[in-house]
Tab-separated table of C-alpha atoms in Angstrom:
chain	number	residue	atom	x	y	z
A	402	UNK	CA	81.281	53.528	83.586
A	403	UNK	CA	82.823	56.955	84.133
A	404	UNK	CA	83.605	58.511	80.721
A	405	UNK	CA	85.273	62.427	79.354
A	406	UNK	CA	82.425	62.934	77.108
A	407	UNK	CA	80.128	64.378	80.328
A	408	UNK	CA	81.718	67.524	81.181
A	409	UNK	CA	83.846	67.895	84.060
A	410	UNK	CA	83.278	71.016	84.897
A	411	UNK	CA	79.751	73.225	86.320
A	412	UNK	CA	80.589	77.207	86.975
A	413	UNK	CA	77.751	78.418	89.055
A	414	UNK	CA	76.757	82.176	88.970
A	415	UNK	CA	76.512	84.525	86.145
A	416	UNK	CA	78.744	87.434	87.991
A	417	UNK	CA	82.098	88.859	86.485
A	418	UNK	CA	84.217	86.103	87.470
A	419	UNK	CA	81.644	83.823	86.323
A	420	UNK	CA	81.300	85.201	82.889
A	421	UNK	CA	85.217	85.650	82.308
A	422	UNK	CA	85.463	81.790	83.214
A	423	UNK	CA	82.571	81.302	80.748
A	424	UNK	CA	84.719	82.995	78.390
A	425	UNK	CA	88.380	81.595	79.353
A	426	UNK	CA	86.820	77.512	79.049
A	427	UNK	CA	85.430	78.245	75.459
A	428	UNK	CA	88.698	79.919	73.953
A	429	UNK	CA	90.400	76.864	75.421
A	430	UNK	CA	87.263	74.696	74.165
A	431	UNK	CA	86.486	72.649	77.218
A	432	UNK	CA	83.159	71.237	77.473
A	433	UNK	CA	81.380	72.930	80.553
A	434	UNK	CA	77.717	72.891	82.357
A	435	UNK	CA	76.907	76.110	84.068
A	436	UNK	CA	74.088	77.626	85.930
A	437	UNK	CA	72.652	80.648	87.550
A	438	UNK	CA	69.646	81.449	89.873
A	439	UNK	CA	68.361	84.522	87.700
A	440	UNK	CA	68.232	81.549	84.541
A	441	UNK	CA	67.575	78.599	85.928
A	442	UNK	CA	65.720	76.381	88.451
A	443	UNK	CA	66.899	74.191	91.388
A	444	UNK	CA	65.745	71.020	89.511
A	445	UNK	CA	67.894	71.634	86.394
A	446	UNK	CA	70.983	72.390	89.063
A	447	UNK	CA	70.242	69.547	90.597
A	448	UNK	CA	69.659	67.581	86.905
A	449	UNK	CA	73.127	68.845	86.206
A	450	UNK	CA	74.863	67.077	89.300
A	451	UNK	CA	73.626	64.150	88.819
A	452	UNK	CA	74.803	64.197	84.950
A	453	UNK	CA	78.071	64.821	86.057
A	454	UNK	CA	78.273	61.435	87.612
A	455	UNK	CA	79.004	60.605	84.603
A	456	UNK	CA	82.191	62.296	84.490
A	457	UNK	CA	85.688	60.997	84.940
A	458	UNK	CA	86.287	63.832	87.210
A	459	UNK	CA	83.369	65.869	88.440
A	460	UNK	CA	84.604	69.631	89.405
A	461	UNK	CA	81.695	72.278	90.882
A	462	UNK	CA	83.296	75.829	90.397
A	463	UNK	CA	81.834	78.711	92.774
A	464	UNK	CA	82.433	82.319	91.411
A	465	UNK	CA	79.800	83.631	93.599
A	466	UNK	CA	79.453	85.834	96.224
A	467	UNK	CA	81.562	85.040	99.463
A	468	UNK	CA	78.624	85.098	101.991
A	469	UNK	CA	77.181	82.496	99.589
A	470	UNK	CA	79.809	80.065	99.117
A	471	UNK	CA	79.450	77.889	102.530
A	472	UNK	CA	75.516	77.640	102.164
A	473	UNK	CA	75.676	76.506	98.592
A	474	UNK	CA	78.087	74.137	98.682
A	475	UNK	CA	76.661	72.832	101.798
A	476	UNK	CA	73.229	72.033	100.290
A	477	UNK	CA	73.962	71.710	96.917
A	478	UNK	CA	76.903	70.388	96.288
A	479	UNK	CA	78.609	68.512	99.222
A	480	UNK	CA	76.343	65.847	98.980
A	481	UNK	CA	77.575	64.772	95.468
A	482	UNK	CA	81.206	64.294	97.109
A	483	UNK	CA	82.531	66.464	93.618
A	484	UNK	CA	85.622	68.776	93.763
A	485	UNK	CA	84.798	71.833	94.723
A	486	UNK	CA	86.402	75.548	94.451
A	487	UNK	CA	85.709	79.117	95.602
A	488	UNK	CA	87.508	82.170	93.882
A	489	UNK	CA	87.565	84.467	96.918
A	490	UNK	CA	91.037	86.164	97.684
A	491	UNK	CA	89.886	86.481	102.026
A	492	UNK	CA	87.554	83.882	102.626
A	493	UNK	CA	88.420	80.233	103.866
A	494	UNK	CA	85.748	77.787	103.022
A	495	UNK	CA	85.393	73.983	104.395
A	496	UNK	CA	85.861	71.205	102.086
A	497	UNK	CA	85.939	73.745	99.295
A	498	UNK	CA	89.443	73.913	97.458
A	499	UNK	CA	90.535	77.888	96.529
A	500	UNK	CA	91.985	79.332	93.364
A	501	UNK	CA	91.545	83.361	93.417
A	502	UNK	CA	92.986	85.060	90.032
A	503	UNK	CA	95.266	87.914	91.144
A	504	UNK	CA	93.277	90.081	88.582
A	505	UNK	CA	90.802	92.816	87.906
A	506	UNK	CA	87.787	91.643	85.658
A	507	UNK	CA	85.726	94.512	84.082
A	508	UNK	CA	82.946	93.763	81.849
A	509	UNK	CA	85.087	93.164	78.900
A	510	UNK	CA	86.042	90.018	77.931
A	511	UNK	CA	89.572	89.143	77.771
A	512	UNK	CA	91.371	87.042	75.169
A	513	UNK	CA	93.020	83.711	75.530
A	514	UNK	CA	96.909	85.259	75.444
A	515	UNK	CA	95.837	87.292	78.449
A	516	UNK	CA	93.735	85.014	80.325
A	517	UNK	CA	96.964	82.280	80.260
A	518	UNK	CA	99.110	85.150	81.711
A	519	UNK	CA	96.593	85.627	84.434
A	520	UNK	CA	97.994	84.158	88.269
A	521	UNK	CA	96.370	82.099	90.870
A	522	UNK	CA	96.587	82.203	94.678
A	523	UNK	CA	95.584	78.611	95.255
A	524	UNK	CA	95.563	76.416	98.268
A	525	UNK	CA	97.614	73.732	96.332
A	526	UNK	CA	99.783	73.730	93.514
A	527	UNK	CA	99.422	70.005	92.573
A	528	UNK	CA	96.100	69.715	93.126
A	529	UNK	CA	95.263	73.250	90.689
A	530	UNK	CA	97.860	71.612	88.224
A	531	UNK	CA	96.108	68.305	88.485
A	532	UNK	CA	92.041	69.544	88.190
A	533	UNK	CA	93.094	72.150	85.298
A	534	UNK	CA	95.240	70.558	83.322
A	535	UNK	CA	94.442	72.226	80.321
A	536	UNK	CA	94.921	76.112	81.940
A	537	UNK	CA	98.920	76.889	81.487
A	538	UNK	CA	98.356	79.727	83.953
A	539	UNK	CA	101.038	80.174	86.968
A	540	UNK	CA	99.915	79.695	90.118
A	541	UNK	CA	101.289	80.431	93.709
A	542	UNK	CA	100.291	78.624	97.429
A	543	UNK	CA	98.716	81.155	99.565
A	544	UNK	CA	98.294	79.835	103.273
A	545	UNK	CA	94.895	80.183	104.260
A	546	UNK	CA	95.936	82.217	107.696
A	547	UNK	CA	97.635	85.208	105.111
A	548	UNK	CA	94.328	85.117	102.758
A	549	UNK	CA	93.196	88.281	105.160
A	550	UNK	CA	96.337	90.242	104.504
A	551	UNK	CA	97.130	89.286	101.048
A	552	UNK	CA	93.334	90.283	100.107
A	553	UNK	CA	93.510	93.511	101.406
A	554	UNK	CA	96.279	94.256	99.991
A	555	UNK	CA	94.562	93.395	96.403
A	556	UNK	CA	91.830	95.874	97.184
A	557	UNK	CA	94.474	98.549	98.166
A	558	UNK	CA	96.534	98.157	95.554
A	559	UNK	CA	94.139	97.377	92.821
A	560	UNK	CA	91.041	99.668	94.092
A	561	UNK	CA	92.088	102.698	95.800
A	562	UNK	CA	93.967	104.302	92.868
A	563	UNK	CA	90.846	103.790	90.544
A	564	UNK	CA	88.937	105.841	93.352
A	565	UNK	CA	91.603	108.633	93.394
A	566	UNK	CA	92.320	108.336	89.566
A	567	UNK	CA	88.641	109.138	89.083
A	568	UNK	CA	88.736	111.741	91.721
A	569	UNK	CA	91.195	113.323	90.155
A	570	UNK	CA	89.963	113.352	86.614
A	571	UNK	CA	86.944	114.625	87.752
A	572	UNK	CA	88.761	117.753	88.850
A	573	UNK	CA	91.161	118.224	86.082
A	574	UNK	CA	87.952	118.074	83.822
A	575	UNK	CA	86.585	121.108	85.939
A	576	UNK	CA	90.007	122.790	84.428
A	577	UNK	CA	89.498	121.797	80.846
A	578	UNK	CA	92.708	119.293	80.820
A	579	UNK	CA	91.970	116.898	78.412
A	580	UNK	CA	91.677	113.238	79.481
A	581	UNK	CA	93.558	112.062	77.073
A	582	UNK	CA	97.012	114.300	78.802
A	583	UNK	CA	95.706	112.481	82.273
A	584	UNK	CA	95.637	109.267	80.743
A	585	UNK	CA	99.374	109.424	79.058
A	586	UNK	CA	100.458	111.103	82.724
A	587	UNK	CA	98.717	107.630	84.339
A	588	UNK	CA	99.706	105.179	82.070
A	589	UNK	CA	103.540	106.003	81.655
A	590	UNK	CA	103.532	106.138	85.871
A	591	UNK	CA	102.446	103.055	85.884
A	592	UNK	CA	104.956	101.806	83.059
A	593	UNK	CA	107.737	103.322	85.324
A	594	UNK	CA	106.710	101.998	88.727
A	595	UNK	CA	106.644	98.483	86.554
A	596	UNK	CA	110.400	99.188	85.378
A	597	UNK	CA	111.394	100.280	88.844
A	598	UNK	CA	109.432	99.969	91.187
A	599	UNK	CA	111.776	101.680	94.029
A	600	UNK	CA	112.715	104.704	92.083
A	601	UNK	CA	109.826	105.481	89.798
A	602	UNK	CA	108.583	108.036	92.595
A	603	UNK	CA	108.715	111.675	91.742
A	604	UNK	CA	107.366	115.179	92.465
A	605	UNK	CA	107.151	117.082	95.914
A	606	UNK	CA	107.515	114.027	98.770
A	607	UNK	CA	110.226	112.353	97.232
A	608	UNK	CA	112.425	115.723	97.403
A	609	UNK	CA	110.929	116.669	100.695
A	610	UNK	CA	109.700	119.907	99.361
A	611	UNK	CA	107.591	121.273	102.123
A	612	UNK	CA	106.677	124.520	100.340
A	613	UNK	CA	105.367	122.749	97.588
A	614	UNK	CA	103.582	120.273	99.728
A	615	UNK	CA	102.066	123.188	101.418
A	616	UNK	CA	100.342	124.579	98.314
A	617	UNK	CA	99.521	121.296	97.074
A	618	UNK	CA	96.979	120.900	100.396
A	619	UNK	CA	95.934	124.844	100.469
A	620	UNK	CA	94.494	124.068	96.874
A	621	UNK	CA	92.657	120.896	97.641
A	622	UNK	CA	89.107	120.291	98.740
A	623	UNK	CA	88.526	119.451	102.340
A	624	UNK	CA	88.543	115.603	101.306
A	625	UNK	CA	91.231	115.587	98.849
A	626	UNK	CA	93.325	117.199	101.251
A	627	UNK	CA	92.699	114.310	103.719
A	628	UNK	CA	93.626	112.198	101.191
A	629	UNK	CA	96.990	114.138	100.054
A	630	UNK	CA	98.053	114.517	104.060
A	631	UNK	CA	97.507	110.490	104.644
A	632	UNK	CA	99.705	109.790	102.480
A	633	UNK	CA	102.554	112.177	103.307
A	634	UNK	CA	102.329	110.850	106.716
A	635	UNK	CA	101.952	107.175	105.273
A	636	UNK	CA	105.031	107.791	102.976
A	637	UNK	CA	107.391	109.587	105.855
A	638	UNK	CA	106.211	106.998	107.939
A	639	UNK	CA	106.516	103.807	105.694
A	640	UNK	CA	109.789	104.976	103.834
A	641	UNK	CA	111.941	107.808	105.248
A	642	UNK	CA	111.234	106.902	109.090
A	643	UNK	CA	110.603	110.388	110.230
């Protein structure tokens, strides 16, 4: 007989998805199994599928490495005939269900007020609502033919300024700013573009100042200046169609 006392759940991995999910089931306190190559064995994996027989609704969750996540399941987990789901924002994986977070996850842990804030790009609605009932977290369908586009978009969006914020502080700590003025400059742009997202622009490309532009790229390293001219040609391009 198929009870709720087993746990329902088995989060494979010990990465930084992996450990926020650790984190995310105990502030909600459910009951989970989890395992990792670096701690254990293939026998206690495999000890830990077969427990979850036992469950009323067996769920394998795969916060591992996308070049992993078809190999795994395949000869690990398919054979069970559990529920299975990846957390990779590009990748499209047979018989495995998907559920990426649209966040970033550093190696601080999050509380529970943020984590329930925190939305999915999932391959069904029902079925995410249905296999996590406990998790009040939004969730949106993402078709699996836009996975591509709507990844690389996350790693534009959410990567690329981190490069070029830290490129830039390294320079404006060559010029004794403190990093506390480039912070407050960083986080109240990012406070605007939030507001308004369309008009929070300002400074030299938004007034077409040329001049300015000009001595902007004559005081730039070779690479920075790369940088600064892609995207006034990206930004001409994209928005004033010039």
């Amino acid at each position: 007989m198929k009870t709720d006392k087993t746990p329902s759940y088995l989060i494979i991995g010990n990465g930084r998805v992996a450990k926020h999910l650790h984190s995310y089931f105990d502030l909600m306190k459910v009951p989970f199994l989890s395992w990792n190559r670096r701690e254990n064995s293939e026998s206690q994996l495999l000890s830990m599928l077969e427990a979850m027989k036992e469950a009323a609704s067996p769920i394998v969750l795969l916060p591992i490495k996308d070049s992993a996540i078809q190999e795994f399941f395949d000869k690990h987990i398919s054979r069970f005939n559990y529920t299975a789901y990846h957390f990779s924002g590009a990748s499209v994986i047979k018989n495995v269900l998907s559920a990426h977070p649209l966040m970033t996850f550093g190696h601080e842990l999050y509380d529970s007020d943020f984590y329930k804030k925190i939305f999915f790009a999932v391959s069904s609605k029902s079925n995410f609502k249905k296999h996590f009932p406990f998790l009040p977290n939004p969730a949106f369908e993402l078709h699996n033919d836009n996975k591509p586009l709507y990844h690389a978009l996350c790693v534009m969006s959410g990567n690329f300024p981190n490069i070029l914020w830290n490129s830039c502080l390294n320079v404006f700590k060559s010029l004794n700013i403190p990093q506390e003025a480039a912070f407050l400059y960083l986080q109240k742009t990012l406070e605007n573009f939030c507001k308004d997202p369309k008009n929070s622009l300002t400074g030299p490309l938004v007034r077409n100042d040329k001049d300015t532009i000009d001595k902007n790229l004559t005081a730039l390293s070779p690479n920075m200046r790369d940088v600064y001219k892609a995207f006034v040609k990206f930004y001409f391009n994209q928005f004033k169609n010039v």
